[in-house]
Amino acid sequence: QVTLRESGPALVKPTQTLTLTCTFSGFSLSTSGMCVSWIRQPPGKALEWLALIDWDDDKYYSTSLKTRLTISKDTSKNQVVLTMTNMDPVDTATYYCARSQKTGATDAFDIWGQGTMVTVSS
Amino acid sequence: EIVLTQSPATLSLSPGERATLSCRASQSVSSYLAWYQQKPGQAPRLLIYDASNRATGIPARFSGSGSGTDFTLTISSLEPEDFAVYYCQQRSNWLFTFGPGTKVDIK
């Protein structure tokens, strides 16, 4: 059974750096084709893709946020870490990690974590 | 960046009725489109990938169609558990975008 679980602070202050960890089981990020993404959703709003890391350690970022994001993986721990710098109240959202597989097509997100709510406030 | 628009924003229907949701891309995405269902307080669930393929465990009442810029998600006969928000998503050049969502609520 494939599962993903997000962890990190529930509250961060403006200008601080957010660090989120996705811990997963049931698959390996060293398996060809496997990918993990971070996706967020502000309260009452739509989903926004942030970043993806693949089995070959290739990394892709949202165009609008790439200067603030860093994604990395620890294959031995089955973890993917996202850091987002210079947090602002508009970054308040539920942050999800999700798995996908590189097929050369949609590469849809087939398994999601339950999400972690992050509030940015002083 | 490819922008997805979804219509209508809200669809009010009764159980047993047919639901037709639309997703339009600002430029062609070939068949690289997926649909997700999200219920309050839950993570999204993958329904359809590559425009028309049902994900594992998804009931046959859900179907997807389209290619290029125009896509449709059809729910043939709404069950009580189908009232939710539906998002489309595309991939292009390793950038992913989601549509704004369509809420299907009970009439």
Coordinates of C-alpha atoms in Angstrom, one line a residue:
Chain A
Q1 CA 0.0 0.0 0.0
V2 CA 1.3 3.4 -1.0
T3 CA 1.1 6.2 1.6
L4 CA 2.5 9.7 1.9
R5 CA 2.4 11.9 5.0
E6 CA 3.4 15.5 5.3
S7 CA 4.9 17.0 8.4
G8 CA 6.1 20.5 9.4
P9 CA 5.2 23.5 11.4
A10 CA 1.6 24.6 11.6
L11 CA 2.6 28.3 12.1
V12 CA 5.4 30.3 10.6
K13 CA 6.1 34.0 10.8
P14 CA 6.4 36.3 7.8
T15 CA 9.9 36.3 6.2
Q16 CA 10.7 32.9 7.8
T17 CA 11.7 29.8 5.9
L18 CA 9.2 26.9 5.8
T19 CA 10.6 23.4 5.8
L20 CA 8.1 20.5 5.0
T21 CA 8.9 16.8 5.0
C22 CA 7.0 14.2 3.0
T23 CA 7.6 10.7 4.3
F24 CA 6.3 7.9 2.1
S25 CA 6.0 4.1 2.0
G26 CA 5.0 1.5 -0.5
F27 CA 7.3 2.7 -3.3
S28 CA 10.9 3.8 -3.7
L29 CA 12.1 7.0 -5.2
S30 CA 15.1 5.1 -6.6
T31 CA 12.7 3.2 -8.9
S32 CA 12.8 4.5 -12.5
G33 CA 9.9 6.7 -13.3
M34 CA 8.9 7.6 -9.7
C35 CA 8.3 11.2 -8.8
V36 CA 7.1 13.2 -5.8
S37 CA 5.5 16.6 -6.0
W38 CA 4.4 19.3 -3.6
I39 CA 1.0 20.9 -4.2
R40 CA -0.7 23.6 -2.1
Q41 CA -4.3 24.8 -1.6
P42 CA -5.1 28.1 0.1
P43 CA -8.4 27.9 2.1
G44 CA -11.3 27.8 -0.2
K45 CA -9.2 28.1 -3.3
A46 CA -7.8 25.9 -6.1
L47 CA -4.8 23.6 -6.1
E48 CA -1.4 25.0 -7.1
W49 CA 1.6 22.7 -8.1
L50 CA 4.9 23.8 -6.5
A51 CA 7.7 21.4 -7.3
L52 CA 8.6 17.9 -8.4
I53 CA 11.6 15.7 -7.9
D54 CA 12.1 12.5 -9.8
W55 CA 14.0 9.2 -9.3
D56 CA 17.0 10.6 -11.2
D57 CA 17.1 13.7 -8.9
D58 CA 15.9 16.0 -11.6
K59 CA 13.9 18.9 -10.1
Y60 CA 11.2 21.1 -11.6
Y61 CA 9.6 24.2 -10.1
S62 CA 6.6 26.4 -10.5
T63 CA 7.6 29.3 -12.7
S64 CA 6.2 31.9 -10.3
L65 CA 7.7 30.5 -7.1
K66 CA 11.0 28.9 -8.3
T67 CA 13.2 31.5 -6.7
R68 CA 11.8 30.6 -3.3
L69 CA 11.6 26.8 -3.5
T70 CA 14.1 24.0 -3.0
I71 CA 13.1 20.3 -3.3
S72 CA 15.3 17.5 -2.2
K73 CA 15.1 13.8 -1.4
D74 CA 16.6 11.3 0.9
T75 CA 16.1 8.0 -0.7
S76 CA 17.3 6.0 2.2
K77 CA 14.8 7.6 4.5
N78 CA 11.9 7.6 1.9
Q79 CA 11.6 11.3 2.4
V80 CA 11.2 14.4 0.2
V81 CA 11.8 17.9 1.7
L82 CA 10.5 21.2 0.4
T83 CA 11.9 24.5 1.6
M84 CA 10.1 27.8 0.9
T85 CA 11.9 31.0 1.8
N86 CA 10.5 34.4 2.7
M87 CA 7.1 33.2 3.8
D88 CA 4.1 35.6 3.5
P89 CA 0.5 35.5 4.7
V90 CA -0.6 34.7 1.2
D91 CA 1.3 31.4 1.5
T92 CA -1.2 30.2 4.1
A93 CA -2.4 26.9 2.7
T94 CA -2.7 23.2 3.1
Y95 CA 0.4 21.7 1.6
Y96 CA 0.2 18.2 0.0
C97 CA 2.8 15.9 -1.3
A98 CA 1.7 13.5 -4.0
R99 CA 3.2 10.7 -6.1
S100 CA 3.3 10.5 -9.8
Q101 CA 5.1 8.4 -12.4
K102 CA 6.9 9.6 -15.5
T103 CA 5.0 8.1 -18.4
G104 CA 5.6 10.8 -20.9
A105 CA 1.9 11.6 -20.8
T106 CA -0.1 13.4 -18.1
D107 CA 2.0 12.0 -15.3
A108 CA -1.0 12.4 -13.0
F109 CA -0.8 12.5 -9.2
D110 CA -2.2 9.1 -8.3
I111 CA -1.6 9.0 -4.5
W112 CA -1.8 12.0 -2.2
G113 CA -0.9 12.6 1.5
Q114 CA -3.6 14.0 3.8
G115 CA -2.0 17.5 3.7
T116 CA -0.6 19.7 6.4
M117 CA -2.1 23.2 7.1
V118 CA 0.5 26.0 7.3
T119 CA -0.5 29.4 8.6
V120 CA 1.7 32.4 8.1
S121 CA 1.2 35.1 10.7
S122 CA 3.1 37.2 13.1
Chain B
E1 CA 2.3 28.7 -18.9
I2 CA -0.9 26.9 -19.9
V3 CA -4.0 28.2 -18.2
L4 CA -7.0 25.9 -17.6
T5 CA -10.5 27.2 -17.3
Q6 CA -13.4 25.1 -16.0
S7 CA -17.1 25.6 -16.5
P8 CA -19.5 25.9 -15.0
A9 CA -18.2 27.1 -11.6
T10 CA -21.1 25.4 -9.9
L11 CA -23.4 22.7 -11.1
S12 CA -26.6 22.0 -9.2
L13 CA -28.1 18.6 -9.9
S14 CA -30.1 15.9 -8.2
P15 CA -29.0 12.3 -7.5
G16 CA -29.4 10.2 -10.6
E17 CA -28.9 13.1 -13.0
R18 CA -26.1 13.3 -15.5
A19 CA -23.2 15.7 -14.9
T20 CA -21.1 17.2 -17.6
L21 CA -18.1 19.3 -16.6
S22 CA -15.9 21.2 -19.0
C23 CA -12.2 22.0 -18.9
R24 CA -10.5 24.2 -21.6
A25 CA -6.8 24.8 -22.0
S26 CA -5.3 28.0 -23.3
Q27 CA -3.2 26.0 -25.8
S28 CA -3.1 22.4 -26.8
V29 CA -2.2 19.8 -24.2
S30 CA -2.7 16.9 -26.5
S31 CA -4.3 14.3 -24.2
Y32 CA -2.2 15.1 -21.1
L33 CA -5.1 15.9 -18.9
A34 CA -6.3 14.5 -15.6
W35 CA -9.4 15.0 -13.4
Y36 CA -9.6 14.9 -9.6
Q37 CA -12.4 14.8 -7.1
Q38 CA -12.1 16.6 -3.8
K39 CA -14.5 16.5 -0.8
P40 CA -14.3 18.9 2.1
G41 CA -11.4 18.3 4.4
Q42 CA -9.9 15.6 2.1
A43 CA -7.1 15.4 -0.3
P44 CA -7.9 15.2 -4.0
R45 CA -8.5 11.8 -5.6
L46 CA -7.4 10.9 -9.1
L47 CA -10.4 10.0 -11.3
I48 CA -9.2 10.2 -14.9
Y49 CA -5.7 10.4 -16.5
D50 CA -4.6 10.9 -20.1
A51 CA -8.0 12.5 -20.8
S52 CA -10.0 9.2 -20.8
N53 CA -8.4 6.5 -18.7
R54 CA -10.1 5.8 -15.4
A55 CA -7.7 5.4 -12.4
T56 CA -7.7 2.3 -10.3
G57 CA -10.9 1.7 -8.4
I58 CA -12.9 4.5 -10.1
P59 CA -16.5 3.5 -10.9
A60 CA -17.5 3.3 -14.6
R61 CA -20.0 6.1 -14.2
F62 CA -17.1 8.5 -14.4
S63 CA -15.8 9.0 -18.0
G64 CA -13.5 11.5 -19.6
S65 CA -13.1 12.7 -23.2
G66 CA -11.5 15.3 -25.3
S67 CA -8.1 16.2 -26.7
G68 CA -6.2 19.4 -27.6
T69 CA -7.9 22.2 -25.8
D70 CA -11.4 20.9 -24.9
F71 CA -12.1 18.2 -22.4
T72 CA -15.2 16.8 -20.6
L73 CA -15.7 14.9 -17.5
T74 CA -19.1 13.1 -17.4
I75 CA -20.7 11.4 -14.4
S76 CA -23.5 9.3 -16.0
S77 CA -25.7 9.1 -12.9
L78 CA -24.9 11.0 -9.8
E79 CA -24.6 9.1 -6.6
P80 CA -24.8 10.9 -3.2
E81 CA -21.1 10.5 -2.7
D82 CA -20.3 12.3 -6.0
F83 CA -21.2 15.8 -4.7
A84 CA -17.8 17.4 -4.5
V85 CA -15.4 19.8 -6.3
Y86 CA -13.7 18.6 -9.5
Y87 CA -10.4 19.9 -10.8
C88 CA -8.7 19.3 -14.1
Q89 CA -4.9 19.3 -14.4
Q90 CA -2.4 19.3 -17.2
R91 CA 1.3 18.8 -17.7
S92 CA 3.4 20.6 -20.3
N93 CA 7.1 20.9 -20.4
W94 CA 7.4 19.8 -16.8
L95 CA 5.1 22.4 -15.5
F96 CA 1.8 21.3 -14.0
T97 CA -1.3 23.5 -13.7
F98 CA -4.8 23.0 -12.3
G99 CA -8.1 24.5 -13.2
P100 CA -10.1 26.6 -10.8
G101 CA -12.6 23.7 -10.1
T102 CA -16.3 23.0 -10.6
K103 CA -18.4 22.4 -7.6
V104 CA -21.2 19.8 -8.0
D105 CA -23.8 20.4 -5.4
I106 CA -27.2 19.0 -4.6
K107 CA -30.1 20.7 -6.1

